[in-house]
Amino acid sequence: MAQLISRLRVWRGAVLLLAGLYFLVPMAASVWFSIDDRDGISFEAYTGLLSAEGFTDSLVLTLELAAVTVVVLLLLLVPAMIAVRIGSPRLRPVLEVVCTLPLVVPPVALTAGLIGVLRWGPDYLMDTPFFQTFVFVQQPEFPLVLVVAYVLMALPLAYRALDSGLRAVDVPTLVEAARNCGASWPRAVVSVVLPNLRGALLNAAFLTLALVLGEFTTASILGYQPFAVWIYSVGNSQGQMSVAVSVLSLLITWVLLLLLAAAGRERRHKTAATS
Amino acid sequence: MTTAPTPVPTPAAAETSGGPGAPGPVTSSPAPPPVGRRLLRGGSWLATVPLLAFFLIGFGLPAVAIVTGAFTVSSDAETGAGAFTTANLTDSVQGAYWTALLSSIKLSALTALIGTVLGVPIAQAVLTSRFRMLREAVLTASGVLANFGGLPLAFAFVATLGNAGEVTRMFHLTDHGWSLYSFTGLAVTYLYFLVPLMVLTITPALEGLRVQWREAAQNNRATTLQYWRHIALPILFPSLLGGFVLLFGSAFAAYATAAAMVGATVPLISRQIADALSGNVLVGQGNLALALSLDMIIVAVLVMAVYLPLQRRSARWLS
C-alpha cells in the first residue's frame, strides 16, 4: 500500500513538473527576450511603451469597450437567467440554445456576417433612420458594432459561469422567502439573489473582460484599433516591445483574476461571520 | 418529470475556476411546496425579452446575411441585388480554399486530441494533490492561460521558439530542423491555451467522481487501472468528448495567433476569410467570404451535433 502511494506521488510529481516546465518556459523566455539587449539588460521596451504612439488611445478604447460589454451582457443575461429559474422553466432550453449558438460561429464568420449586414444599409436605406443607426454603430470613437460582437462572443462563457453559480443556489426558495417577508421584486433580486451569485457574476465579468482585452479578429477586420490591434501593428516594427506588451497583458490578466478571487473570498468570509 | 430541480446540488462541481473549496450556504429544502411557487410566476418571462431581442438582431441578422450572401452573386454593386447561385459555395470548397479548410480541421482535431489527452492527467494530479495551494494556483493559472490566446501568445512563442527565440538559440533548434512557423509550431503554440482549457473543463467532472465508487471498486479487488478503465472513464466520457469539442472549436476559430505567427505558411480557413473580407476588394469576394464562413459554421455544427446527445447521458451521473 505504501508502495502504491509513493508510486502515485512520483507519477503525480512528474506530470506536474513537465506541465510546469511547458507553461513556465515560454513566460520566462518572453521576459528574457524583452529585456535582453546587446550590452546587457535593458528595460527600454517597457519604459518606451507609455510614450509609444497610440498606446493610450487604444488602451482607453479597449477598456471602454470592455466596461460597456460587461454591463450590457450582465444586464441582458442575469434577469433572463433568474426569470427562467423562478417562473419560466419552459424558456430554459431556448435560453440555452441562444447562449450556446454563438459557440458554433467562429469570430471570423461572425465578422463576415456583420459586414454583410452593414453592407445592406448604405445600399437601399440611404434616407431612413436605419442608415443613421448603421453610421452610429460604426463611429470610430466608440464602435458599438464591436460591443454587439463581443457580447455575442462572451455569451456562452458568461452563461456557463452564471449557470454554475445558479446551480448552487435555490433561487425560487430564496425569492419566495424574500417575497413572503414583504420584499418587492427588485429588492428580492438585488439584495437576496445577487449577493449569492457574487462569485459567478465576478467570474462572468472577468471572462468577458479577458475576452475583450485580447480580441483581435473582429476589430482588425472591421478596421478599428483597440489594444490588440495596436500590439499587432507594433509587432511588425518593434519585436521587443510587442513581447513586452504580451508579458504585461499576461500579468494584468493574472492580477485581475487574483483580485477577483480575493474579492469573492472576502465576501464569503463576511457572510459566514454575520450569519 | 420534465424539469425536476436537481435534489442534491453538488457545489464542488459548480466551481468552474479558482474558487476556494468552501461552498456557499446551501439551502436544502427537499420538496418545496408547489402551491407557493405558482405565485412567483406571473410574467417573469418578460425578463428574457431583452436578451432574446438582442440575440435576434445581433446574431440573427448576421446569420441571415451569411446565408443569403453565400447564395447570391452580386452582379450589381449599386443595388446589391443579386441572383441566386451556388457558385460561391462550390468555389469555397475548391483549390486553395479546400486545402485551407482541411488544414484547419486537421490542426484543430489534432491539437484538441492532444489537449484532451494531456489535460486529464494534469487535472487529476492537481486534484489529488495534498497541497491546497498548488491546486488553487494551478486552477487560477489555467483560468488565465485558457484566455491567453491571440496575439500575446503568438509573440510570446516567437520570443521563445521563433527563429531568434531564446530557447531556439540556446539549444540551436534551427539546426535540428525546428521551425515555429509550421504546422507543428502552430500546434505546440495552440496547446499552450488548449491544455489549460481542458484542465478547467474537466476538473468539475473529475470532482464529481464519488469516492464511494472508487472504494466500491477497491472492495471488489479492482486495480487502479481497472477502476479507470471500467468506471471512471465511461462516466467521464461525455465530459471528455465535451472538452474535446470545446477545444476543437477554440482551435478552429482561432485567427489572431496564426495571423501574427505563421502568416501564410500554414493555410487556414479563418485567414482566407479575413483576406477575402479586408484584402483585395474584388467584386464578389465579399460573398465568397460569406460562403467560406458558412463552410466553417457547418463544420462546427457537425462537430457539436456529435456531442450534444452524449452530454445528456453524462447528466445522469455527474450533475
Coordinates of C-alpha atoms in Angstrom, one line a residue:
Chain A
M1 CA 0.0 0.0 0.0
A2 CA 2.8 2.4 1.0
Q3 CA 4.5 1.5 -2.3
L4 CA 1.4 2.3 -4.2
I5 CA 1.0 5.7 -2.6
S6 CA 4.7 6.6 -3.2
R7 CA 4.4 5.4 -6.8
L8 CA 1.3 7.6 -7.2
R9 CA 3.2 10.6 -5.8
V10 CA 6.1 10.1 -8.2
W11 CA 3.7 9.9 -11.1
R12 CA 1.8 13.0 -10.0
G13 CA 5.1 14.9 -9.4
A14 CA 6.4 14.0 -12.9
V15 CA 3.1 15.2 -14.5
L16 CA 3.1 18.4 -12.7
L17 CA 6.8 19.1 -13.3
L18 CA 6.5 18.5 -17.0
A19 CA 3.4 20.7 -17.2
G20 CA 5.0 23.4 -15.1
L21 CA 8.0 23.4 -17.4
Y22 CA 6.0 23.6 -20.6
F23 CA 3.9 26.5 -19.2
L24 CA 6.7 28.5 -17.4
V25 CA 9.5 28.3 -20.0
P26 CA 7.7 30.5 -22.7
M27 CA 6.9 33.1 -20.0
A28 CA 10.5 33.2 -18.7
A29 CA 11.8 33.3 -22.3
S30 CA 9.5 36.1 -23.2
V31 CA 10.6 38.1 -20.2
W32 CA 14.2 37.5 -21.0
F33 CA 13.6 38.3 -24.7
S34 CA 12.0 41.6 -23.8
I35 CA 14.9 42.8 -21.6
D36 CA 17.8 41.2 -23.4
D37 CA 20.0 43.8 -25.1
R38 CA 23.3 43.6 -26.9
D39 CA 25.1 45.2 -24.0
G40 CA 23.3 43.6 -21.1
I41 CA 19.9 44.2 -19.7
S42 CA 17.6 47.0 -20.8
F43 CA 14.1 47.9 -19.8
E44 CA 13.6 50.1 -22.8
A45 CA 10.9 48.0 -24.3
Y46 CA 8.8 48.7 -21.1
T47 CA 9.7 52.3 -20.5
G48 CA 9.2 53.3 -24.1
L49 CA 5.7 51.9 -24.0
L50 CA 3.9 54.8 -22.4
S51 CA 5.3 57.2 -24.9
A52 CA 4.6 55.0 -27.9
E53 CA 2.2 56.4 -30.4
G54 CA -1.3 55.1 -30.0
F55 CA -0.7 53.2 -26.8
T56 CA -3.0 55.2 -24.5
D57 CA -5.7 55.8 -27.1
S58 CA -6.0 52.1 -27.9
L59 CA -5.9 51.1 -24.3
V60 CA -8.6 53.5 -23.3
L61 CA -10.8 52.4 -26.2
T62 CA -10.4 48.8 -25.2
L63 CA -11.2 49.5 -21.5
E64 CA -14.3 51.4 -22.5
L65 CA -15.4 48.7 -24.8
A66 CA -14.8 46.1 -22.1
A67 CA -16.8 48.1 -19.5
V68 CA -19.8 48.6 -21.8
T69 CA -19.7 45.0 -22.9
V70 CA -19.7 43.6 -19.4
V71 CA -22.5 45.9 -18.3
V72 CA -24.7 45.1 -21.4
L73 CA -24.0 41.4 -21.1
L74 CA -24.9 41.2 -17.4
L75 CA -28.0 43.4 -17.8
L76 CA -29.2 41.1 -20.6
L77 CA -28.3 37.8 -19.2
V78 CA -28.8 37.9 -15.4
P79 CA -32.5 38.9 -15.4
A80 CA -33.2 36.3 -18.1
M81 CA -31.5 33.6 -16.2
I82 CA -33.1 34.4 -12.9
A83 CA -36.5 34.6 -14.6
V84 CA -36.0 31.2 -16.1
R85 CA -35.1 29.7 -12.8
I86 CA -38.0 31.2 -11.0
G87 CA -41.0 31.2 -13.2
S88 CA -40.4 30.2 -16.8
P89 CA -38.6 26.9 -16.9
R90 CA -40.1 26.3 -20.3
L91 CA -37.9 29.0 -21.7
R92 CA -34.8 27.4 -20.3
P93 CA -34.0 25.3 -23.4
V94 CA -34.5 28.4 -25.5
L95 CA -32.1 30.4 -23.4
E96 CA -29.6 27.5 -23.5
V97 CA -29.7 27.4 -27.3
V98 CA -29.4 31.1 -27.6
C99 CA -26.4 31.1 -25.3
T100 CA -24.7 28.2 -27.0
L101 CA -25.2 29.1 -30.6
P102 CA -22.5 31.8 -30.7
L103 CA -20.0 29.0 -30.0
V104 CA -20.8 27.5 -33.3
V105 CA -20.0 30.7 -35.2
P106 CA -16.3 31.5 -35.2
P107 CA -15.4 35.2 -34.7
V108 CA -14.2 35.5 -38.3
A109 CA -17.5 34.2 -39.6
L110 CA -19.5 36.4 -37.3
T111 CA -17.5 39.4 -38.5
A112 CA -18.2 38.4 -42.1
G113 CA -21.9 38.3 -41.2
L114 CA -21.7 41.7 -39.5
I115 CA -20.0 43.2 -42.5
G116 CA -22.7 41.6 -44.7
V117 CA -25.4 43.3 -42.6
L118 CA -23.6 46.6 -42.6
R119 CA -23.4 46.5 -46.4
W120 CA -27.2 46.3 -46.6
G121 CA -27.6 49.7 -45.0
P122 CA -26.0 52.2 -47.4
D123 CA -27.3 50.3 -50.4
Y124 CA -31.1 50.6 -50.1
L125 CA -31.8 52.6 -46.9
M126 CA -30.0 55.8 -47.6
D127 CA -32.5 58.3 -46.2
T128 CA -34.0 56.3 -43.4
P129 CA -33.2 56.1 -39.7
F130 CA -31.7 52.7 -40.4
F131 CA -28.9 54.3 -42.2
Q132 CA -28.2 56.6 -39.3
T133 CA -28.2 53.6 -37.0
F134 CA -25.6 52.0 -39.1
V135 CA -23.4 55.1 -39.1
F136 CA -24.0 55.4 -35.3
V137 CA -22.8 51.9 -34.5
Q138 CA -19.7 52.3 -36.6
Q139 CA -18.4 55.6 -35.3
P140 CA -14.7 55.4 -34.8
E141 CA -14.6 57.0 -31.3
F142 CA -16.8 54.2 -29.9
P143 CA -17.8 51.4 -32.3
L144 CA -20.9 49.9 -30.9
V145 CA -20.8 47.2 -33.5
L146 CA -17.8 45.8 -31.6
V147 CA -19.9 45.7 -28.4
V148 CA -22.5 43.7 -30.2
A149 CA -19.9 41.2 -31.4
Y150 CA -18.2 41.0 -28.0
V151 CA -21.5 40.4 -26.2
L152 CA -22.3 37.6 -28.6
M153 CA -18.8 36.1 -28.2
A154 CA -18.9 36.3 -24.4
L155 CA -22.5 34.9 -24.1
P156 CA -21.5 31.2 -23.9
L157 CA -18.8 31.9 -21.4
A158 CA -20.9 34.1 -19.2
Y159 CA -23.8 31.8 -19.4
R160 CA -21.8 28.9 -18.2
A161 CA -20.3 30.9 -15.3
L162 CA -23.7 32.2 -14.2
D163 CA -25.4 28.8 -14.6
S164 CA -22.9 27.1 -12.4
G165 CA -23.4 29.8 -9.8
L166 CA -27.2 29.5 -10.0
R167 CA -27.0 25.7 -9.6
A168 CA -25.5 26.1 -6.1
V169 CA -28.4 28.4 -5.0
D170 CA -32.0 27.6 -4.7
V171 CA -33.3 30.8 -6.3
P172 CA -37.0 30.1 -6.1
T173 CA -36.9 29.4 -2.4
L174 CA -34.8 32.5 -1.8
V175 CA -37.1 34.7 -3.7
E176 CA -40.2 33.1 -2.2
A177 CA -38.8 33.8 1.3
A178 CA -37.9 37.3 0.5
R179 CA -41.3 38.0 -1.1
N180 CA -43.0 36.5 2.0
C181 CA -41.1 38.9 4.1
G182 CA -42.5 41.7 2.1
A183 CA -39.7 42.5 -0.2
S184 CA -40.5 43.9 -3.6
W185 CA -39.5 42.1 -6.7
P186 CA -36.4 44.2 -7.5
R187 CA -35.4 44.2 -3.8
A188 CA -35.7 40.4 -3.6
V189 CA -33.5 40.0 -6.7
V190 CA -30.9 42.7 -5.8
S191 CA -30.4 42.2 -2.2
V192 CA -31.1 38.4 -1.9
V193 CA -30.3 36.6 -5.1
L194 CA -27.5 38.7 -6.5
P195 CA -25.3 38.6 -3.4
N196 CA -25.5 34.8 -3.5
L197 CA -24.3 35.0 -7.1
R198 CA -21.4 37.3 -6.4
G199 CA -18.7 34.8 -7.3
A200 CA -20.5 33.8 -10.5
L201 CA -21.1 37.4 -11.5
L202 CA -17.4 38.2 -11.0
N203 CA -16.4 35.1 -12.9
A204 CA -18.6 36.1 -15.8
A205 CA -17.4 39.6 -15.8
F206 CA -13.8 38.5 -15.7
L207 CA -14.1 36.1 -18.6
T208 CA -15.8 38.8 -20.6
L209 CA -13.1 41.4 -19.7
A210 CA -10.3 39.0 -20.7
L211 CA -12.1 38.2 -23.9
V212 CA -12.4 41.9 -24.9
L213 CA -8.9 42.8 -23.8
G214 CA -7.5 40.1 -26.1
E215 CA -9.9 40.3 -29.0
F216 CA -8.2 40.9 -32.3
T217 CA -10.1 39.3 -35.1
T218 CA -13.3 41.4 -35.3
A219 CA -11.7 44.7 -34.5
S220 CA -8.9 44.3 -37.0
I221 CA -11.1 43.1 -39.9
L222 CA -13.6 46.0 -39.2
G223 CA -10.7 48.4 -39.1
Y224 CA -10.7 49.7 -35.6
Q225 CA -7.7 50.0 -33.4
P226 CA -8.2 48.7 -29.9
F227 CA -5.3 47.4 -27.8
A228 CA -4.8 44.0 -29.5
V229 CA -4.7 45.6 -33.0
W230 CA -2.3 48.2 -31.8
I231 CA 0.0 45.4 -30.4
Y232 CA -0.1 43.8 -33.9
S233 CA 1.0 47.0 -35.6
V234 CA 3.8 47.5 -33.1
G235 CA 4.9 43.8 -33.5
N236 CA 5.7 44.5 -37.2
S237 CA 8.2 47.1 -36.4
Q238 CA 9.4 46.6 -32.8
G239 CA 9.7 43.0 -31.8
Q240 CA 10.9 43.6 -28.3
M241 CA 8.1 45.9 -27.5
S242 CA 5.4 43.6 -28.7
V243 CA 6.8 40.8 -26.5
A244 CA 7.0 43.3 -23.6
V245 CA 3.3 44.1 -24.1
S246 CA 2.5 40.4 -24.2
V247 CA 4.2 39.9 -20.9
L248 CA 2.3 42.8 -19.4
S249 CA -1.0 41.7 -20.7
L250 CA -0.5 38.3 -19.1
L251 CA 0.5 39.9 -15.8
I252 CA -2.5 42.2 -15.9
T253 CA -4.9 39.3 -16.6
W254 CA -3.3 37.4 -13.7
V255 CA -3.6 40.3 -11.3
L256 CA -7.3 40.9 -12.3
L257 CA -8.1 37.3 -11.6
L258 CA -6.4 37.3 -8.2
L259 CA -8.2 40.5 -7.2
L260 CA -11.5 39.0 -8.2
A261 CA -10.8 35.8 -6.4
A262 CA -9.8 37.8 -3.3
A263 CA -13.0 39.8 -3.6
G264 CA -15.1 36.7 -3.8
R265 CA -13.3 35.2 -0.8
E266 CA -13.7 38.3 1.4
R267 CA -17.4 38.4 0.8
R268 CA -17.7 34.7 1.7
H269 CA -15.9 35.3 5.0
K270 CA -18.2 38.2 5.8
T271 CA -21.4 36.3 5.1
A272 CA -20.1 33.4 7.2
A273 CA -19.3 35.8 10.1
T274 CA -22.6 37.6 10.1
S275 CA -24.9 34.6 9.7
Chain B
M1 CA -40.5 14.7 -14.7
T2 CA -39.8 17.5 -17.1
T3 CA -37.9 20.0 -15.1
A4 CA -37.4 18.5 -11.7
P5 CA -34.9 20.5 -9.7
T6 CA -31.8 18.6 -9.0
P7 CA -32.3 17.4 -5.5
V8 CA -28.7 17.4 -4.3
P9 CA -26.7 20.3 -5.7
T10 CA -23.1 19.4 -5.8
P11 CA -21.3 22.7 -5.0
A12 CA -17.9 21.1 -5.8
A13 CA -19.0 20.7 -9.4
A14 CA -20.3 24.2 -9.6
E15 CA -16.9 25.8 -9.1
T16 CA -15.5 26.5 -12.5
S17 CA -12.3 28.1 -11.7
G18 CA -10.1 29.3 -8.9
G19 CA -12.8 29.1 -6.3
P20 CA -11.8 28.0 -2.9
G21 CA -13.3 24.8 -1.8
A22 CA -15.8 26.2 0.7
P23 CA -19.2 26.3 -1.0
G24 CA -21.7 29.0 -0.3
P25 CA -24.6 28.3 2.0
V26 CA -26.6 25.5 0.5
T27 CA -30.3 25.7 1.3
S28 CA -31.5 22.2 1.3
S29 CA -35.2 22.1 1.2
P30 CA -36.0 18.8 -0.3
A31 CA -39.5 19.3 -1.6
P32 CA -40.6 22.9 -1.9
P33 CA -44.4 23.4 -1.9
P34 CA -45.7 23.7 -5.4
V35 CA -48.5 25.9 -4.4
G36 CA -46.4 28.9 -3.4
R37 CA -44.3 28.5 -6.5
R38 CA -47.1 29.3 -8.8
L39 CA -47.5 32.8 -7.2
L40 CA -44.0 33.6 -8.4
R41 CA -44.6 33.1 -12.0
G42 CA -46.7 35.9 -13.4
G43 CA -44.9 37.5 -16.3
S44 CA -41.4 36.5 -15.4
W45 CA -40.8 35.6 -19.0
L46 CA -40.7 39.3 -19.7
A47 CA -37.2 39.5 -18.3
T48 CA -36.0 37.2 -21.1
V49 CA -37.3 39.5 -23.8
P50 CA -34.3 42.0 -23.9
L51 CA -31.8 39.1 -24.3
L52 CA -33.9 37.4 -27.0
A53 CA -34.4 40.6 -28.9
F54 CA -30.7 41.4 -28.8
F55 CA -29.9 38.0 -30.0
L56 CA -32.4 38.1 -32.8
I57 CA -30.9 41.4 -34.1
G58 CA -27.2 40.9 -33.2
F59 CA -27.0 37.3 -34.2
G60 CA -30.0 36.7 -36.4
L61 CA -29.2 39.4 -38.9
P62 CA -25.6 38.4 -39.5
A63 CA -26.7 34.8 -39.8
V64 CA -29.2 35.8 -42.5
A65 CA -26.5 37.9 -44.1
I66 CA -24.2 34.9 -44.2
V67 CA -26.8 32.5 -45.7
T68 CA -28.2 34.9 -48.2
G69 CA -24.8 36.3 -49.2
A70 CA -23.3 32.9 -49.7
F71 CA -26.1 32.0 -52.2
T72 CA -26.1 35.2 -54.2
V73 CA -23.9 36.7 -56.7
S74 CA -23.9 40.4 -56.5
S75 CA -23.9 41.3 -60.2
D76 CA -24.9 44.9 -59.5
A77 CA -22.8 46.6 -56.9
E78 CA -25.1 49.6 -56.7
T79 CA -28.3 47.9 -55.6
G80 CA -26.7 44.9 -54.1
A81 CA -29.5 42.9 -55.5
G82 CA -28.2 39.6 -56.9
A83 CA -29.3 36.4 -58.4
F84 CA -29.3 33.0 -56.6
T85 CA -26.3 31.0 -57.2
T86 CA -24.3 28.1 -55.7
A87 CA -21.1 29.3 -57.4
N88 CA -19.8 30.9 -54.2
L89 CA -20.2 27.6 -52.3
T90 CA -18.7 25.5 -54.9
D91 CA -15.8 27.9 -55.2
S92 CA -15.3 27.8 -51.5
V93 CA -14.7 24.0 -51.5
Q94 CA -12.1 24.0 -54.3
G95 CA -8.5 24.6 -54.7
A96 CA -6.7 26.7 -52.1
Y97 CA -9.9 27.2 -50.1
W98 CA -10.5 23.5 -49.7
T99 CA -6.8 23.0 -48.7
A100 CA -7.2 25.7 -46.1
L101 CA -10.4 24.2 -44.7
L102 CA -8.8 20.7 -44.5
S103 CA -5.7 22.1 -42.9
S104 CA -7.8 24.0 -40.3
I105 CA -9.8 20.8 -39.5
K106 CA -6.6 18.8 -39.2
L107 CA -4.9 21.3 -37.0
S108 CA -7.9 21.7 -34.7
A109 CA -8.6 18.0 -34.4
L110 CA -5.0 17.1 -33.7
T111 CA -4.5 19.8 -31.1
A112 CA -7.8 19.1 -29.4
L113 CA -7.0 15.5 -29.2
I114 CA -3.6 16.1 -27.7
G115 CA -5.0 18.8 -25.4
T116 CA -7.7 16.3 -24.1
V117 CA -5.1 13.6 -23.5
L118 CA -2.7 15.9 -21.7
G119 CA -5.3 17.9 -19.8
V120 CA -6.9 15.0 -17.9
P121 CA -3.7 13.7 -16.1
I122 CA -2.8 17.2 -15.1
A123 CA -6.2 18.0 -13.7
Q124 CA -6.2 14.6 -11.9
A125 CA -2.7 15.2 -10.5
V126 CA -3.7 18.6 -9.2
L127 CA -7.0 17.4 -7.7
T128 CA -5.4 14.6 -5.8
S129 CA -2.5 16.6 -4.6
R130 CA -2.0 17.1 -0.9
F131 CA -1.2 20.8 -1.3
R132 CA -4.3 23.0 -1.5
M133 CA -2.2 25.9 -2.5
L134 CA -0.9 24.1 -5.6
R135 CA -4.4 23.2 -6.6
E136 CA -5.6 26.8 -6.3
A137 CA -2.6 28.1 -8.1
V138 CA -3.0 25.7 -11.0
L139 CA -6.7 26.4 -11.4
T140 CA -6.1 30.1 -11.3
A141 CA -3.2 29.8 -13.8
S142 CA -5.4 27.7 -16.0
G143 CA -8.1 30.4 -15.9
V144 CA -5.5 32.9 -17.1
L145 CA -3.8 30.7 -19.7
A146 CA -7.0 29.4 -21.2
N147 CA -7.8 33.0 -22.0
F148 CA -4.3 33.8 -23.1
G149 CA -4.9 33.3 -26.8
G150 CA -4.4 35.6 -29.6
L151 CA -1.6 38.0 -30.2
P152 CA 0.3 37.9 -26.9
L153 CA 0.5 34.2 -27.2
A154 CA 2.0 34.4 -30.7
F155 CA 4.5 37.0 -29.6
A156 CA 5.5 35.0 -26.5
F157 CA 6.1 31.9 -28.6
V158 CA 8.0 33.9 -31.2
A159 CA 10.3 35.1 -28.4
T160 CA 10.7 31.6 -27.1
L161 CA 10.7 29.3 -30.1
G162 CA 10.9 31.6 -33.1
N163 CA 13.9 32.0 -35.3
A164 CA 15.6 34.4 -32.8
G165 CA 13.8 33.0 -29.8
E166 CA 15.6 32.3 -26.6
V167 CA 15.1 28.6 -26.4
T168 CA 15.8 28.2 -30.1
R169 CA 19.1 29.9 -29.7
M170 CA 20.0 28.1 -26.5
F171 CA 19.5 24.7 -27.9
H172 CA 20.3 25.5 -31.6
L173 CA 16.9 24.1 -32.5
T174 CA 17.0 25.5 -36.0
D175 CA 19.9 23.2 -36.8
H176 CA 17.7 20.3 -35.9
G177 CA 15.1 21.3 -38.3
W178 CA 12.8 23.1 -35.9
S179 CA 10.5 25.9 -37.2
L180 CA 7.9 27.6 -35.2
Y181 CA 6.3 28.9 -38.5
S182 CA 5.0 25.5 -39.4
F183 CA 2.1 23.2 -38.7
T184 CA 3.9 21.6 -35.8
G185 CA 4.9 25.0 -34.4
L186 CA 1.4 26.2 -34.6
A187 CA 0.2 23.0 -32.8
V188 CA 2.7 23.5 -30.0
T189 CA 1.5 27.1 -29.6
Y190 CA -2.2 26.2 -29.6
L191 CA -1.6 23.6 -26.8
Y192 CA -0.5 26.4 -24.6
F193 CA -4.1 27.6 -24.2
L194 CA -5.9 24.4 -25.1
V195 CA -4.4 22.3 -22.3
P196 CA -5.4 24.8 -19.5
L197 CA -8.8 25.0 -21.1
M198 CA -9.1 21.2 -20.8
V199 CA -8.0 21.3 -17.2
L200 CA -10.7 23.9 -16.4
T201 CA -13.3 21.9 -18.3
I202 CA -12.6 18.5 -16.9
T203 CA -12.0 19.5 -13.3
P204 CA -15.7 19.7 -12.2
A205 CA -16.3 16.3 -13.8
L206 CA -13.3 14.7 -12.0
E207 CA -14.5 16.2 -8.8
G208 CA -17.9 14.7 -9.4
L209 CA -16.4 11.2 -9.3
R210 CA -17.5 10.0 -5.9
V211 CA -15.0 8.5 -3.6
Q212 CA -17.6 5.7 -2.8
W213 CA -17.3 4.5 -6.4
R214 CA -13.6 4.1 -6.1
E215 CA -14.0 2.4 -2.7
A216 CA -16.6 0.1 -4.0
A217 CA -14.2 -0.9 -6.9
Q218 CA -11.4 -1.4 -4.4
N219 CA -13.6 -3.6 -2.2
N220 CA -14.2 -5.7 -5.2
R221 CA -10.5 -6.0 -5.7
A222 CA -10.3 -3.8 -8.8
T223 CA -6.9 -2.4 -9.6
T224 CA -6.5 1.3 -10.2
L225 CA -6.2 0.6 -13.9
Q226 CA -9.5 -1.4 -13.9
Y227 CA -11.2 1.3 -11.9
W228 CA -10.2 3.9 -14.6
R229 CA -10.9 1.6 -17.5
H230 CA -14.4 0.3 -16.4
I231 CA -15.8 3.0 -14.1
A232 CA -14.2 6.4 -14.2
L233 CA -13.6 6.8 -18.0
P234 CA -17.0 5.6 -19.1
I235 CA -18.6 8.1 -16.7
L236 CA -16.2 10.8 -17.8
F237 CA -16.6 10.0 -21.5
P238 CA -19.3 12.6 -22.3
S239 CA -17.4 15.2 -20.4
L240 CA -14.2 14.3 -22.2
L241 CA -15.9 14.5 -25.5
G242 CA -17.4 17.8 -24.5
G243 CA -14.0 19.1 -23.7
F244 CA -12.7 17.8 -27.0
V245 CA -15.5 19.7 -28.8
L246 CA -14.7 22.9 -26.9
L247 CA -11.0 22.6 -27.7
F248 CA -11.7 21.8 -31.3
G249 CA -14.0 24.9 -31.5
S250 CA -11.4 27.1 -29.9
A251 CA -8.6 26.0 -32.2
F252 CA -10.8 26.0 -35.3
A253 CA -12.0 29.6 -34.6
A254 CA -8.5 30.9 -33.7
Y255 CA -7.3 33.5 -36.1
A256 CA -5.0 36.0 -34.3
T257 CA -2.3 33.6 -33.2
A258 CA -1.9 32.2 -36.7
A259 CA -2.2 35.6 -38.3
A260 CA 0.6 37.0 -36.2
M261 CA 2.8 34.0 -36.2
V262 CA 2.9 31.9 -39.3
G263 CA 1.4 34.3 -41.9
A264 CA 0.6 32.3 -45.0
T265 CA 2.9 29.3 -44.5
V266 CA 0.1 27.3 -42.9
P267 CA -3.1 27.8 -44.9
L268 CA -6.1 28.3 -42.6
I269 CA -9.7 28.9 -43.4
S270 CA -10.0 31.8 -40.9
R271 CA -7.2 33.6 -42.6
Q272 CA -8.7 33.1 -46.0
I273 CA -12.0 34.6 -44.8
A274 CA -10.2 37.6 -43.4
D275 CA -8.2 38.1 -46.6
A276 CA -11.3 37.9 -48.7
L277 CA -13.0 40.4 -46.4
S278 CA -10.3 43.0 -45.8
G279 CA -7.8 42.4 -48.5
N280 CA -8.3 42.8 -52.2
V281 CA -11.8 44.1 -52.8
L282 CA -12.7 42.2 -55.9
V283 CA -16.4 42.1 -56.8
G284 CA -17.9 39.0 -55.3
Q285 CA -15.1 38.4 -52.8
G286 CA -17.3 39.5 -50.0
N287 CA -19.8 36.8 -50.9
L288 CA -17.1 34.3 -51.2
A289 CA -16.1 35.2 -47.6
L290 CA -19.6 34.6 -46.6
A291 CA -19.6 31.2 -48.3
L292 CA -16.4 30.3 -46.6
S293 CA -17.9 31.4 -43.3
L294 CA -20.9 29.1 -44.0
D295 CA -18.4 26.2 -44.5
M296 CA -16.8 26.9 -41.2
I297 CA -20.1 27.1 -39.4
I298 CA -21.2 23.8 -41.0
V299 CA -18.1 22.1 -39.7
A300 CA -18.6 23.5 -36.2
V301 CA -22.3 22.4 -36.2
L302 CA -21.4 18.9 -37.3
V303 CA -18.9 18.6 -34.5
M304 CA -21.3 20.0 -32.0
A305 CA -24.0 17.6 -33.2
V306 CA -21.9 14.6 -32.2
Y307 CA -21.5 16.0 -28.7
L308 CA -25.0 17.2 -27.6
P309 CA -26.8 13.9 -27.4
L310 CA -24.0 12.5 -25.3
Q311 CA -24.0 15.4 -22.9
R312 CA -27.4 14.4 -21.7
R313 CA -26.2 11.0 -20.8
S314 CA -23.5 12.4 -18.5
A315 CA -26.0 14.4 -16.6
R316 CA -27.3 11.1 -15.1
W317 CA -24.1 10.6 -13.3
L318 CA -22.5 14.0 -12.9
S319 CA -25.0 16.6 -12.1

